Tab-separated table of C-alpha atoms and ligand atoms in Angstrom:
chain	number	residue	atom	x	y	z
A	1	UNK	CA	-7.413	43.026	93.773
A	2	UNK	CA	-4.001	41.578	95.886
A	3	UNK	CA	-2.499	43.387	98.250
A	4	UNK	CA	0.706	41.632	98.223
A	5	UNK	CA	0.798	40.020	95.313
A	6	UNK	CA	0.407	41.308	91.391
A	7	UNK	CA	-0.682	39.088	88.440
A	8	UNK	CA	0.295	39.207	85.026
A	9	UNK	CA	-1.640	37.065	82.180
A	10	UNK	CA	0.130	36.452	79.203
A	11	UNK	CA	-1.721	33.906	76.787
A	12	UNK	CA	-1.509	31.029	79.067
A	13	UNK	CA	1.121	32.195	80.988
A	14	UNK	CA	0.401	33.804	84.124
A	15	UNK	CA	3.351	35.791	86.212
A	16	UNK	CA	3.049	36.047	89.785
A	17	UNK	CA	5.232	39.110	91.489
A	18	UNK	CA	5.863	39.276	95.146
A	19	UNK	CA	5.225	42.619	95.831
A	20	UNK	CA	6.398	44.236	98.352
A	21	UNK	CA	8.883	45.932	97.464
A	22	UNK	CA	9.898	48.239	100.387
A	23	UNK	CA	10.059	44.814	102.298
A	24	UNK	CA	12.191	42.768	99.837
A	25	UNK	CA	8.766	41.204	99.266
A	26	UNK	CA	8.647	39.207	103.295
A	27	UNK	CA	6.285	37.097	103.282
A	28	UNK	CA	3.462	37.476	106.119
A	29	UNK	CA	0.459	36.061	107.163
A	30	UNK	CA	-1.824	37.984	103.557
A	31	UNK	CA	1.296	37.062	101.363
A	32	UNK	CA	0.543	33.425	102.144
A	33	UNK	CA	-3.186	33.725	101.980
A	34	UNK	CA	-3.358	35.615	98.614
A	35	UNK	CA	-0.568	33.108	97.397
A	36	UNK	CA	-3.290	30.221	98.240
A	37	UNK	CA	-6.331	32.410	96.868
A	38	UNK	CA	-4.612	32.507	93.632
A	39	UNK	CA	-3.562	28.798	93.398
A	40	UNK	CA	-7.439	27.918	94.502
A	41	UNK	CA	-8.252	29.886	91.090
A	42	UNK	CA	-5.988	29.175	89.007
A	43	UNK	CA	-6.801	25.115	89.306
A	44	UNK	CA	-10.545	25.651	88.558
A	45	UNK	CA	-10.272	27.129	85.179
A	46	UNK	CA	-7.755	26.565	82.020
A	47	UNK	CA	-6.895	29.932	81.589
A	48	UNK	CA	-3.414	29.488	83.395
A	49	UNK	CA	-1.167	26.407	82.285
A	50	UNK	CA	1.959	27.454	83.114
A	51	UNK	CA	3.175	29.453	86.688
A	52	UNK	CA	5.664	31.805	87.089
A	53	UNK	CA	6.433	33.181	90.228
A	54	UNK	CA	9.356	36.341	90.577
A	55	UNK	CA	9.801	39.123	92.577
A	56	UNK	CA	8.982	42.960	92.121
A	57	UNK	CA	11.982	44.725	92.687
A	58	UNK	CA	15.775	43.717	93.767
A	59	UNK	CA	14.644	40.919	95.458
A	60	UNK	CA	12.783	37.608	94.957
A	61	UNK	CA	11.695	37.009	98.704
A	62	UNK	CA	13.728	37.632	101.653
A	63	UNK	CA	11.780	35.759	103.762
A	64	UNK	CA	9.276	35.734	106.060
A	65	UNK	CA	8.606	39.405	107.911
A	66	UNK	CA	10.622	39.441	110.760
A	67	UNK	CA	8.830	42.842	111.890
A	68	UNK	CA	6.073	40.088	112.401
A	69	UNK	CA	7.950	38.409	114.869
A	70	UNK	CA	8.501	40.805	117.279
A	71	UNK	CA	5.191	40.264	118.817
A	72	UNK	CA	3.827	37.114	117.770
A	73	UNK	CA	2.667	34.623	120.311
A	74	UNK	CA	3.721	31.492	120.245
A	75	UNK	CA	0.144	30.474	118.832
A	76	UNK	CA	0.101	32.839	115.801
A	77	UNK	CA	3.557	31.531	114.594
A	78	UNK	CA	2.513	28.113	114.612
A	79	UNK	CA	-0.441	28.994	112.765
A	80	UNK	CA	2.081	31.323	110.358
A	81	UNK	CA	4.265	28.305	110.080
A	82	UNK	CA	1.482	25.589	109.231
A	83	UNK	CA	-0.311	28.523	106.747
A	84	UNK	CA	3.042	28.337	104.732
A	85	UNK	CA	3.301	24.589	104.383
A	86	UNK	CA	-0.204	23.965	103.064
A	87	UNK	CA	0.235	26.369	100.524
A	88	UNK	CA	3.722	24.884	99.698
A	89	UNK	CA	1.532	21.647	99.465
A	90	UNK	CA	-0.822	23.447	97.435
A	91	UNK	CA	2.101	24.247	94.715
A	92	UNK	CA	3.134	20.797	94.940
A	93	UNK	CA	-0.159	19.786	94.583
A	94	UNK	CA	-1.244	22.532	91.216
A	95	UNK	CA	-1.674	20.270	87.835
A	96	UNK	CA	0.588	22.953	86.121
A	97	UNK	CA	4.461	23.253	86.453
A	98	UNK	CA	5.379	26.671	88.432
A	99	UNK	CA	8.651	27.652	87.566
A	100	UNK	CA	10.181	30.456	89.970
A	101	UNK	CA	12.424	33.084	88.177
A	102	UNK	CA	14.811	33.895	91.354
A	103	UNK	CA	15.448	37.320	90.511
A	104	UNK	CA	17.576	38.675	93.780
A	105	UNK	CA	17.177	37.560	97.403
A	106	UNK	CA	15.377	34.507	97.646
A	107	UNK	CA	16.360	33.747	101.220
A	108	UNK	CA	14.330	32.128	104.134
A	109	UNK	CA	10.997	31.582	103.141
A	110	UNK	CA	11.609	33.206	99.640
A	111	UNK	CA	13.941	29.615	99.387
A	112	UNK	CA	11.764	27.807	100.507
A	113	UNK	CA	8.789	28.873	98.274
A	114	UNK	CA	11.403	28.397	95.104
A	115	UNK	CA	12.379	24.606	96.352
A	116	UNK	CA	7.936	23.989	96.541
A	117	UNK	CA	8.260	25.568	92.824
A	118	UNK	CA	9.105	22.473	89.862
A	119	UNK	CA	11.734	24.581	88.492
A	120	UNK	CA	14.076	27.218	89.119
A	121	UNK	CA	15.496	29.914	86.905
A	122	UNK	CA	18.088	32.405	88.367
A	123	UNK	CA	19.637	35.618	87.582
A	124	UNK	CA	23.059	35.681	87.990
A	125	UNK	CA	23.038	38.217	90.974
A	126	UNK	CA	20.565	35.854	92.587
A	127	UNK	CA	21.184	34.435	96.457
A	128	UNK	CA	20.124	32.123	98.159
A	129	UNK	CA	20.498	30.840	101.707
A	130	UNK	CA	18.572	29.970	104.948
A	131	UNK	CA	19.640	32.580	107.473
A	132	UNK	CA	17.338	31.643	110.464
A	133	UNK	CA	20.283	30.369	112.389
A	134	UNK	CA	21.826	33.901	112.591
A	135	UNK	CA	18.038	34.882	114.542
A	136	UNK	CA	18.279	31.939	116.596
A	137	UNK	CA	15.778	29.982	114.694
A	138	UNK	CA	14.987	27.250	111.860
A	139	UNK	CA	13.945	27.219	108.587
A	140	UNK	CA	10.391	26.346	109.141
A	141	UNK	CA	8.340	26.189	105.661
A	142	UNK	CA	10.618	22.815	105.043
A	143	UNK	CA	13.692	24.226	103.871
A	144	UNK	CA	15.882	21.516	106.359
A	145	UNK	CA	13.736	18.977	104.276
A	146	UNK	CA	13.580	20.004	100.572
A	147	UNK	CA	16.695	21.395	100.530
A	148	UNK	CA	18.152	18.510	101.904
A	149	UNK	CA	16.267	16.104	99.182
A	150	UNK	CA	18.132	18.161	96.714
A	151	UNK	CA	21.588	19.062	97.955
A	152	UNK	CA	22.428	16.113	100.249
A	153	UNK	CA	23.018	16.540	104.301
A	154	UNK	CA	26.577	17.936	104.341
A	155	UNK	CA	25.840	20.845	101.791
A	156	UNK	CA	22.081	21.556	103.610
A	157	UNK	CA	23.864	21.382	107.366
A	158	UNK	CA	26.404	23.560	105.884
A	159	UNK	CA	24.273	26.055	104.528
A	160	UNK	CA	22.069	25.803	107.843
A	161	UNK	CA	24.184	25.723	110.023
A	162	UNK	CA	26.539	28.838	108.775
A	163	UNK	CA	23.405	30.638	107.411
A	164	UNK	CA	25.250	31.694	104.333
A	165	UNK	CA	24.029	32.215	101.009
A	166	UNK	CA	25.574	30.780	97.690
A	167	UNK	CA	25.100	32.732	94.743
A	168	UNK	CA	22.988	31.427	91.581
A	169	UNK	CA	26.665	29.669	90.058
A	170	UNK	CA	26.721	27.386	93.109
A	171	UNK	CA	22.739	26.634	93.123
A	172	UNK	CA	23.420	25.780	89.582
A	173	UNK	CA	26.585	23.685	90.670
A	174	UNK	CA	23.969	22.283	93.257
A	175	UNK	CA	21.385	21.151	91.223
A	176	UNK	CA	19.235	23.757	92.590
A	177	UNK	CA	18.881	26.042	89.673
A	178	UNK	CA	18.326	24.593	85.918
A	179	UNK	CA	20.022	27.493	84.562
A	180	UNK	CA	21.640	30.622	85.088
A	181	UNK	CA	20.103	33.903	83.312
A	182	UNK	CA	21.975	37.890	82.900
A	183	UNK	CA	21.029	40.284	85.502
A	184	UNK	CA	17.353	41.211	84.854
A	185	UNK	CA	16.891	38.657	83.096
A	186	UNK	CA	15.338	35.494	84.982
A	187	UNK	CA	11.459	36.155	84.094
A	188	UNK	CA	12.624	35.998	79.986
A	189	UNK	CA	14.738	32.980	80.747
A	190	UNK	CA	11.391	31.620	82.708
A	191	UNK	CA	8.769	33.088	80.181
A	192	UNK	CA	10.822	30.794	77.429
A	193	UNK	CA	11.336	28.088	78.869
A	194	UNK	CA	7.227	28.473	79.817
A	195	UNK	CA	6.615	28.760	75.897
A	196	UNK	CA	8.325	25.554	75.433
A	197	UNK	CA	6.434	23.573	77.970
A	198	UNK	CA	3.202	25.368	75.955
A	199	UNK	CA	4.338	23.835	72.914
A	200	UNK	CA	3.728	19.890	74.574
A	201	UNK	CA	1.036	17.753	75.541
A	202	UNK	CA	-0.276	19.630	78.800
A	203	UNK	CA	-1.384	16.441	79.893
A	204	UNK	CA	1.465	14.841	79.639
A	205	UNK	CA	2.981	17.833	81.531
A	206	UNK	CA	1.256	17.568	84.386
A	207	UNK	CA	1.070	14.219	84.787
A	208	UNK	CA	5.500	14.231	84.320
A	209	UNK	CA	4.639	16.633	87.476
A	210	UNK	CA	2.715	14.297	89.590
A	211	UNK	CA	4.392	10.823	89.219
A	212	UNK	CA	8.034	12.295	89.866
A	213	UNK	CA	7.048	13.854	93.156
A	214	UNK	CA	4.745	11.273	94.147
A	215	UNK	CA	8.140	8.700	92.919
A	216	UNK	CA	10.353	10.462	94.537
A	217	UNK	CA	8.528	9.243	98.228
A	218	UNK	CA	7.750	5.821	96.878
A	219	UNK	CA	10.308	2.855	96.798
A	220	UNK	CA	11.619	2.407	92.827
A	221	UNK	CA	9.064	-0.474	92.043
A	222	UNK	CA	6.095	1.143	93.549
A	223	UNK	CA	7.331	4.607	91.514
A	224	UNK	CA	7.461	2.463	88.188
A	225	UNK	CA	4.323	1.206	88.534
A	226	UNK	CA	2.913	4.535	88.747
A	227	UNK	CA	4.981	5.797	85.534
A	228	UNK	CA	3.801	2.592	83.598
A	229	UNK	CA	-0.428	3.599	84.888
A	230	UNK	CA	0.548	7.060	83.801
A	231	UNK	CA	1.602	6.435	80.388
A	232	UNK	CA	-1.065	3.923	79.484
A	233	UNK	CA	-3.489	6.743	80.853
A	234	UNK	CA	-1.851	9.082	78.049
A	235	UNK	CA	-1.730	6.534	75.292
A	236	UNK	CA	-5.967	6.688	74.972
A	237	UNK	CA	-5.819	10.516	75.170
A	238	UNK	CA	-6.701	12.321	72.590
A	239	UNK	CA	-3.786	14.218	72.957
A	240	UNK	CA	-1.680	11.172	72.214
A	241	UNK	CA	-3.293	10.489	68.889
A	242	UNK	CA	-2.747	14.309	67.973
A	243	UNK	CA	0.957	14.297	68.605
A	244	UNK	CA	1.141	11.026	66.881
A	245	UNK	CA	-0.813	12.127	64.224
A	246	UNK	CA	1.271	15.482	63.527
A	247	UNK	CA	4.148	13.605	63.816
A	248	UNK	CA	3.383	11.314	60.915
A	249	UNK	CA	1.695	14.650	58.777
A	250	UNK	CA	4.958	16.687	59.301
A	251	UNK	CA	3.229	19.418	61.351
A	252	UNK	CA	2.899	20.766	64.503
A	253	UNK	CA	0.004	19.624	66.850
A	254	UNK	CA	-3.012	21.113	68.516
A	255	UNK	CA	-3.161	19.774	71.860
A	256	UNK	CA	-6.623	19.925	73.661
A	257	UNK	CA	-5.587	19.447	76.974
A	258	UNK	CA	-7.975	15.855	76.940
B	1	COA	N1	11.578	41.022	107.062
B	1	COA	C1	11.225	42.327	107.202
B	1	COA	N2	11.863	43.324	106.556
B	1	COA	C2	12.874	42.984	105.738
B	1	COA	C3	13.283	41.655	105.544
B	1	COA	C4	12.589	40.636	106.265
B	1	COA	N3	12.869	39.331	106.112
B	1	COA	N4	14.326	41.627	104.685
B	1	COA	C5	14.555	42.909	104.356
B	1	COA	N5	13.689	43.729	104.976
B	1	COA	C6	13.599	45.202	104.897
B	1	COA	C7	14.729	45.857	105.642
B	1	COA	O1	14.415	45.968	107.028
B	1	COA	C8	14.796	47.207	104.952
B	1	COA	O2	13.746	48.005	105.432
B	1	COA	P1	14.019	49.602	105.742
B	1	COA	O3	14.359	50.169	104.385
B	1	COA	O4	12.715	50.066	106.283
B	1	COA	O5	15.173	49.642	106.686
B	1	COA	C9	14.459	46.852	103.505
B	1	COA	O6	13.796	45.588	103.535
B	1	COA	C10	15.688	46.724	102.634
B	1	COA	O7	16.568	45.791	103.249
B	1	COA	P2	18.090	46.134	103.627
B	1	COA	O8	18.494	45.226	104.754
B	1	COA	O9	18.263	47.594	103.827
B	1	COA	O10	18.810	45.715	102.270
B	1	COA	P3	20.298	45.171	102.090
B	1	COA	O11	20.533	45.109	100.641
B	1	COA	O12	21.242	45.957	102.936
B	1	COA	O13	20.275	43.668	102.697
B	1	COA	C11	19.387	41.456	102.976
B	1	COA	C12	19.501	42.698	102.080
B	1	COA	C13	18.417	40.495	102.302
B	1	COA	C14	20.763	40.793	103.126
B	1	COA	C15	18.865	41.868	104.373
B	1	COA	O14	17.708	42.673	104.187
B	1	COA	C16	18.491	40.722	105.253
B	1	COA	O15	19.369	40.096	105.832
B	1	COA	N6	17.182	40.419	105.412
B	1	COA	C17	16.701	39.400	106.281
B	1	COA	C18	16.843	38.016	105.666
B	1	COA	C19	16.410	36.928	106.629
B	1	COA	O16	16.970	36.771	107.692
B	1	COA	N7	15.368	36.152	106.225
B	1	COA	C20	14.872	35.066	107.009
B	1	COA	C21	13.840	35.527	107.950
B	1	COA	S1	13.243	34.234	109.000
């Protein structure tokens, strides 16, 4: 159905592979598109809760195609450039927590799409790094930005400016990555940590998603006052009363999503 991109469904887990292989999985103009296709789907129908994006092979994503570049117009990599933020938007934007397991390279682009991601999972032979200084240009799908939000200015200019890449250790140091998996093992660490989010209120999830990136841009009063709306929003669900509910009975709940 993709031509860049695989999917694999399990339960309500759905695993998205970059997948070009041959390419360390570069991201060009059909990666981004199919990327978008699939978040459009995925947020009209309850089959997927949970996101998972990894890479097929040894690397997550090294970036964006430079093959591409050799004869772009100044016109087309604009467009390239503002095709890759909306769909980082759109990630940002999903009701359902994408986690990316960093298997390899996740350089460029490939960092940028795992800072647009709520979580990330690493293998321990994973890089990162923002190399577009060493072609002469910027990171462009808001790595100078999100990185920056994360790391602070002297680590992002440093890492910018040098175009080096720190391996999974030091993003884990950084804040960057939530934990550190074997070799080959980043999807399993992502997949569990996916079965745990399963196990809670989904609305609760997603709205934990929502007010901490919509806080994050608002001053501290404005960001509690969204917190307080969102938990008196969850108190009347029926999701609340559930949890309560199985609390009290001594066993687990069944969440409805409402
Ligand atoms: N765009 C297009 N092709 C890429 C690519 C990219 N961003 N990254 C890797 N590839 C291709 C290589 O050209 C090579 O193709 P080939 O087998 O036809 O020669 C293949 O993927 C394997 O990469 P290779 O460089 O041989 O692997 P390596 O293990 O020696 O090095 C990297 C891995 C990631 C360090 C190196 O590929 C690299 O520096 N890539 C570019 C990263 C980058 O600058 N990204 C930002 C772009 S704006």
């Amino acid at each position: 159905m993709y031509e860049t991109i695989r999917i694999e469904q399990r339960g309500e887990i759905a695993i998205l592979y970059f997948n070009r292989p041959d390419k360390l999985n570069a991201i060009n103009a059909t990666v981004y598109k199919e990327l978008s296709d699939y978040l459009q789907s995925i947020e009209q129908s309850e089959a997927v809760s949970v996101l998972i994006l990894t890479g097929e092979g040894r690397a997550f994503v090294a970036g964006a195609d430079i093959d591409d570049y050799l004869t772009m117009t100044l016109a087309q990599f604009s467009a390239f450039q503002r095709l890759g933020r909306s769909v980082m938007a759109q990630m940002e934007q999903l009701q359902r927590p994408i986690i990316a397991a960093v298997n390899g390279y996740a350089l460029g682009g490939g960092f940028e799409i795992a800072l647009a991601c709520d979580v990330i999972v690493a293998a321990e032979n994973a890089k990162f790094g923002l190399p577009e200084a060493k072609l002469a240009l910027l990171p462009g799908g808001g790595g100078t930005q999100r990185l920056t939000r994360i790391v602070g200015s002297y680590v992002a200019k440093r890492m910018i400016f040098s175009g080096e890449s720190i391996d999974a250790q030091r993003a884990y140091e950084l804040n960057i990555v939530t934990e550190v998996a074997e070799k080959g093992e980043a999807l399993n660490a992502a997949v569990t940590l996916a079965e745990k989010i399963l196990t809670n209120g989904q609305l609760a999830v997603r709205m934990a998603k929502r007010i901490i990136d919509e806080g994050l841009e608002a001053s501290l009063p404005t960001a509690l006052s969204l917190e307080m709306d969102a938990t008196a929003h969850l108190f009347v669900s029926d999701d609340k009363r559930e949890g309560i509910q199985a609390f009290v009975e001594k066993r687990p709940p069944q969440f409805s999503g409402r």
